Amino acid sequence: MGQYWEVLGKNGIDRNRLATYERKITEEPYYLPNTIHDFEEYLKLLKQLHSSNDLQMLVDEARGHIGGDGNQAINDVLSNFSDHDTLRQMERVTRIREILSRDHLNEHQSNHKVKDVLFLDLCLEGYIKTLSDRIMHIDIGFEAYVREVGILLANLALSYRWQEIKACLADWRDLASGLCHSGNINNEDNARKVKAIMDRIRCLMGEVNDTYTEQ
């Protein structure tokens, strides 16, 4: 209890102040370890009620549908929320989305399963955007930019069934990533090839925007 009062005291709170609240606090707290689990479950419930985009809730709903590989991949994502390497976490999220798209989002699945998996996939898509926004204004270096563009293209290919996205992704992986690893990006001809892919991506994004703006 000494530590309890010490923390309150550092923040300008003492017994007298607690007693002046509308709902007065006049008794010291007591420790009931057997209630911790109940409060943790209650906290999860509150999060579910107040966040329609709560990843943990959607994972719990879909776990029974996504198999061993899917569960292993999603556990990898959940256990690395604090990973300082944002691109690595983006790659983890992309991996689980690839598994969901390949094995669990097709016309042969039950409506209930597709609904749960689809909501999870939409949440993961939003998480990718959040991660990308986190490093948007940071100079992460050329190689990391190449890596990030590849990740974002891979996610676009999972979200939109357009062949041009897949073609751009394949070209980006073959050309830009190869140049990055070989160190030949300073070659003028190679730079033009990378720019050509970027121009195609820019046009593609404009087409995506126009398509969904008109609907």
CSV table of C-alpha atoms in Angstrom, one decimal:
chain,number,residue,atom,x,y,z
A,1,MET,CA,0.0,0.0,0.0
A,2,GLY,CA,2.9,2.3,0.5
A,3,GLN,CA,3.7,2.3,-3.2
A,4,TYR,CA,0.0,3.0,-3.9
A,5,TRP,CA,0.0,6.2,-1.8
A,6,GLU,CA,3.4,7.1,-3.1
A,7,VAL,CA,2.3,7.1,-6.7
A,8,LEU,CA,-0.9,9.1,-5.9
A,9,GLY,CA,1.2,11.6,-3.8
A,10,LYS,CA,3.5,12.2,-6.8
A,11,ASN,CA,0.4,13.2,-8.8
A,12,GLY,CA,-1.0,15.6,-6.1
A,13,ILE,CA,-3.6,13.2,-4.7
A,14,ASP,CA,-4.0,12.4,-1.1
A,15,ARG,CA,-6.7,10.9,1.2
A,16,ASN,CA,-8.4,14.2,1.7
A,17,ARG,CA,-8.7,14.8,-2.0
A,18,LEU,CA,-10.1,11.4,-2.6
A,19,ALA,CA,-12.7,12.0,0.0
A,20,THR,CA,-13.9,15.2,-1.8
A,21,TYR,CA,-14.9,13.5,-5.0
A,22,GLU,CA,-18.6,13.2,-5.9
A,23,ARG,CA,-18.2,9.5,-5.4
A,24,LYS,CA,-16.0,9.6,-2.4
A,25,ILE,CA,-13.1,7.2,-2.0
A,26,THR,CA,-12.6,6.7,1.7
A,27,GLU,CA,-11.3,3.1,1.9
A,28,GLU,CA,-8.0,1.7,0.8
A,29,PRO,CA,-8.0,-0.8,-2.1
A,30,TYR,CA,-7.6,-4.4,-1.4
A,31,TYR,CA,-6.0,-7.1,-3.6
A,32,LEU,CA,-8.2,-9.9,-5.0
A,33,PRO,CA,-6.1,-11.8,-7.5
A,34,ASN,CA,-8.9,-14.2,-8.2
A,35,THR,CA,-10.9,-11.4,-9.9
A,36,ILE,CA,-8.1,-10.4,-12.4
A,37,HIS,CA,-9.3,-12.8,-15.1
A,38,ASP,CA,-12.9,-11.5,-14.8
A,39,PHE,CA,-11.7,-7.9,-15.2
A,40,GLU,CA,-9.5,-8.8,-18.1
A,41,GLU,CA,-12.4,-10.4,-19.9
A,42,TYR,CA,-14.6,-7.3,-19.1
A,43,LEU,CA,-11.9,-5.1,-20.6
A,44,LYS,CA,-11.9,-7.2,-23.8
A,45,LEU,CA,-15.7,-6.8,-23.9
A,46,LEU,CA,-15.4,-3.0,-23.5
A,47,LYS,CA,-12.9,-2.9,-26.4
A,48,GLN,CA,-15.2,-4.9,-28.6
A,49,LEU,CA,-18.1,-2.6,-27.8
A,50,HIS,CA,-16.2,0.6,-28.5
A,51,SER,CA,-14.1,-0.4,-31.4
A,52,SER,CA,-15.6,-2.0,-34.6
A,53,ASN,CA,-12.0,-2.3,-35.9
A,54,ASP,CA,-10.6,-4.2,-33.0
A,55,LEU,CA,-8.1,-6.7,-34.4
A,56,GLN,CA,-8.2,-9.1,-31.5
A,57,MET,CA,-11.9,-9.4,-31.6
A,58,LEU,CA,-11.9,-10.2,-35.3
A,59,VAL,CA,-9.1,-12.7,-34.8
A,60,ASP,CA,-11.1,-14.5,-32.1
A,61,GLU,CA,-14.1,-14.7,-34.5
A,62,ALA,CA,-12.0,-16.1,-37.4
A,63,ARG,CA,-9.6,-18.4,-35.6
A,64,GLY,CA,-11.7,-21.5,-36.0
A,65,HIS,CA,-11.7,-21.0,-39.8
A,66,ILE,CA,-8.1,-20.2,-40.8
A,67,GLY,CA,-6.2,-23.4,-39.9
A,68,GLY,CA,-2.8,-23.9,-38.5
A,69,ASP,CA,-0.8,-21.8,-40.9
A,70,GLY,CA,-3.2,-18.9,-40.6
A,71,ASN,CA,-3.2,-19.0,-36.8
A,72,GLN,CA,0.6,-19.2,-36.7
A,73,ALA,CA,0.8,-16.2,-38.9
A,74,ILE,CA,-1.7,-14.1,-37.0
A,75,ASN,CA,0.0,-15.0,-33.7
A,76,ASP,CA,3.2,-13.7,-35.2
A,77,VAL,CA,1.4,-10.4,-36.0
A,78,LEU,CA,-0.2,-10.1,-32.6
A,79,SER,CA,3.0,-10.8,-30.7
A,80,ASN,CA,4.9,-8.1,-32.6
A,81,PHE,CA,2.8,-5.0,-32.2
A,82,SER,CA,5.8,-3.2,-30.6
A,83,ASP,CA,8.4,-4.3,-33.2
A,84,HIS,CA,10.5,-1.2,-34.0
A,85,ASP,CA,10.9,-2.6,-37.6
A,86,THR,CA,7.6,-1.4,-39.1
A,87,LEU,CA,8.4,-2.9,-42.5
A,88,ARG,CA,8.9,-6.3,-40.9
A,89,GLN,CA,5.5,-6.0,-39.2
A,90,MET,CA,4.0,-5.0,-42.6
A,91,GLU,CA,5.5,-8.1,-44.1
A,92,ARG,CA,3.9,-10.3,-41.3
A,93,VAL,CA,0.5,-8.7,-42.0
A,94,THR,CA,0.9,-9.3,-45.7
A,95,ARG,CA,1.7,-12.9,-45.1
A,96,ILE,CA,-1.5,-13.6,-43.2
A,97,ARG,CA,-3.5,-11.7,-45.9
A,98,GLU,CA,-1.9,-13.9,-48.5
A,99,ILE,CA,-3.0,-17.0,-46.6
A,100,LEU,CA,-6.5,-15.7,-46.1
A,101,SER,CA,-6.8,-14.9,-49.8
A,102,ARG,CA,-5.3,-18.1,-51.0
A,103,ASP,CA,-7.1,-20.6,-48.7
A,104,HIS,CA,-10.2,-19.0,-47.2
A,105,LEU,CA,-11.8,-16.3,-49.4
A,106,ASN,CA,-13.5,-18.2,-52.3
A,107,GLU,CA,-17.0,-19.1,-53.4
A,108,HIS,CA,-16.7,-22.7,-52.0
A,109,GLN,CA,-16.6,-21.5,-48.3
A,110,SER,CA,-19.7,-21.1,-46.1
A,111,ASN,CA,-21.2,-17.6,-45.8
A,112,HIS,CA,-20.4,-17.5,-42.1
A,113,LYS,CA,-16.8,-18.4,-42.6
A,114,VAL,CA,-16.3,-15.9,-45.5
A,115,LYS,CA,-17.9,-13.1,-43.4
A,116,ASP,CA,-15.5,-13.7,-40.4
A,117,VAL,CA,-12.4,-14.1,-42.6
A,118,LEU,CA,-13.4,-11.1,-44.8
A,119,PHE,CA,-13.8,-8.8,-41.8
A,120,LEU,CA,-10.4,-9.9,-40.5
A,121,ASP,CA,-8.8,-9.2,-43.9
A,122,LEU,CA,-10.4,-5.7,-44.0
A,123,CYS,CA,-9.0,-5.0,-40.6
A,124,LEU,CA,-5.5,-6.2,-41.6
A,125,GLU,CA,-5.7,-4.0,-44.7
A,126,GLY,CA,-6.4,-1.0,-42.4
A,127,TYR,CA,-3.5,-2.1,-40.2
A,128,ILE,CA,-1.2,-2.0,-43.2
A,129,LYS,CA,-2.2,1.6,-43.8
A,130,THR,CA,-1.6,2.5,-40.2
A,131,LEU,CA,1.8,1.0,-40.3
A,132,SER,CA,2.6,2.8,-43.6
A,133,ASP,CA,1.5,6.1,-42.1
A,134,ARG,CA,3.8,5.6,-39.1
A,135,ILE,CA,6.9,5.9,-41.3
A,136,MET,CA,5.5,8.2,-44.0
A,137,HIS,CA,7.6,11.2,-43.0
A,138,ILE,CA,10.7,9.3,-42.0
A,139,ASP,CA,13.7,9.0,-44.2
A,140,ILE,CA,14.1,5.2,-44.2
A,141,GLY,CA,16.6,5.0,-47.0
A,142,PHE,CA,16.3,3.8,-50.6
A,143,GLU,CA,16.4,0.1,-50.0
A,144,ALA,CA,13.7,0.4,-47.4
A,145,TYR,CA,11.6,2.5,-49.7
A,146,VAL,CA,11.9,-0.2,-52.4
A,147,ARG,CA,10.9,-2.8,-49.8
A,148,GLU,CA,7.9,-0.7,-48.7
A,149,VAL,CA,6.6,-0.2,-52.2
A,150,GLY,CA,6.8,-3.9,-52.8
A,151,ILE,CA,4.8,-4.6,-49.7
A,152,LEU,CA,2.1,-2.0,-50.6
A,153,LEU,CA,1.8,-3.4,-54.1
A,154,ALA,CA,1.4,-6.9,-52.7
A,155,ASN,CA,-1.4,-5.6,-50.5
A,156,LEU,CA,-3.1,-3.8,-53.4
A,157,ALA,CA,-2.9,-7.0,-55.4
A,158,LEU,CA,-4.8,-8.8,-52.5
A,159,SER,CA,-7.4,-6.1,-52.3
A,160,TYR,CA,-8.1,-5.5,-56.0
A,161,ARG,CA,-8.2,-8.2,-58.6
A,162,TRP,CA,-6.6,-6.2,-61.4
A,163,GLN,CA,-4.0,-7.8,-63.6
A,164,GLU,CA,-2.1,-4.6,-64.0
A,165,ILE,CA,-1.4,-4.5,-60.2
A,166,LYS,CA,0.0,-8.0,-60.3
A,167,ALA,CA,2.1,-7.1,-63.4
A,168,CYS,CA,3.5,-4.0,-61.7
A,169,LEU,CA,4.2,-6.1,-58.6
A,170,ALA,CA,6.1,-8.7,-60.6
A,171,ASP,CA,8.1,-6.1,-62.4
A,172,TRP,CA,8.9,-4.2,-59.2
A,173,ARG,CA,10.1,-7.4,-57.5
A,174,ASP,CA,12.2,-8.5,-60.5
A,175,LEU,CA,13.7,-5.1,-61.4
A,176,ALA,CA,13.7,-2.6,-58.6
A,177,SER,CA,14.4,-5.1,-55.8
A,178,GLY,CA,17.1,-6.7,-57.9
A,179,LEU,CA,18.7,-3.4,-58.6
A,180,CYS,CA,18.6,-2.5,-54.9
A,181,HIS,CA,20.4,-5.6,-53.9
A,182,SER,CA,23.0,-5.4,-56.7
A,183,GLY,CA,23.7,-1.7,-56.0
A,184,ASN,CA,23.3,-0.7,-59.7
A,185,ILE,CA,20.6,1.9,-59.1
A,186,ASN,CA,22.9,4.7,-60.0
A,187,ASN,CA,23.1,3.5,-63.6
A,188,GLU,CA,21.0,5.9,-65.7
A,189,ASP,CA,19.4,3.2,-67.7
A,190,ASN,CA,18.4,1.3,-64.6
A,191,ALA,CA,17.0,4.5,-63.1
A,192,ARG,CA,14.8,5.0,-66.2
A,193,LYS,CA,13.5,1.4,-65.8
A,194,VAL,CA,12.5,2.0,-62.2
A,195,LYS,CA,10.8,5.3,-63.2
A,196,ALA,CA,8.8,3.5,-65.9
A,197,ILE,CA,7.4,1.1,-63.3
A,198,MET,CA,6.6,4.0,-61.0
A,199,ASP,CA,4.8,5.8,-63.8
A,200,ARG,CA,2.7,2.7,-64.4
A,201,ILE,CA,1.9,2.5,-60.7
A,202,ARG,CA,0.9,6.2,-60.7
A,203,CYS,CA,-1.4,5.7,-63.6
A,204,LEU,CA,-2.8,2.6,-62.0
A,205,MET,CA,-3.6,4.4,-58.7
A,206,GLY,CA,-5.3,7.2,-60.7
A,207,GLU,CA,-7.5,4.5,-62.4
A,208,VAL,CA,-8.3,2.9,-59.0
A,209,ASN,CA,-9.3,6.4,-57.6
A,210,ASP,CA,-11.4,7.2,-60.7
A,211,THR,CA,-13.2,3.9,-60.6
A,212,TYR,CA,-14.3,4.1,-57.0
A,213,THR,CA,-15.0,7.9,-57.1
A,214,GLU,CA,-17.4,7.4,-59.9
A,215,GLN,CA,-19.4,4.6,-58.2
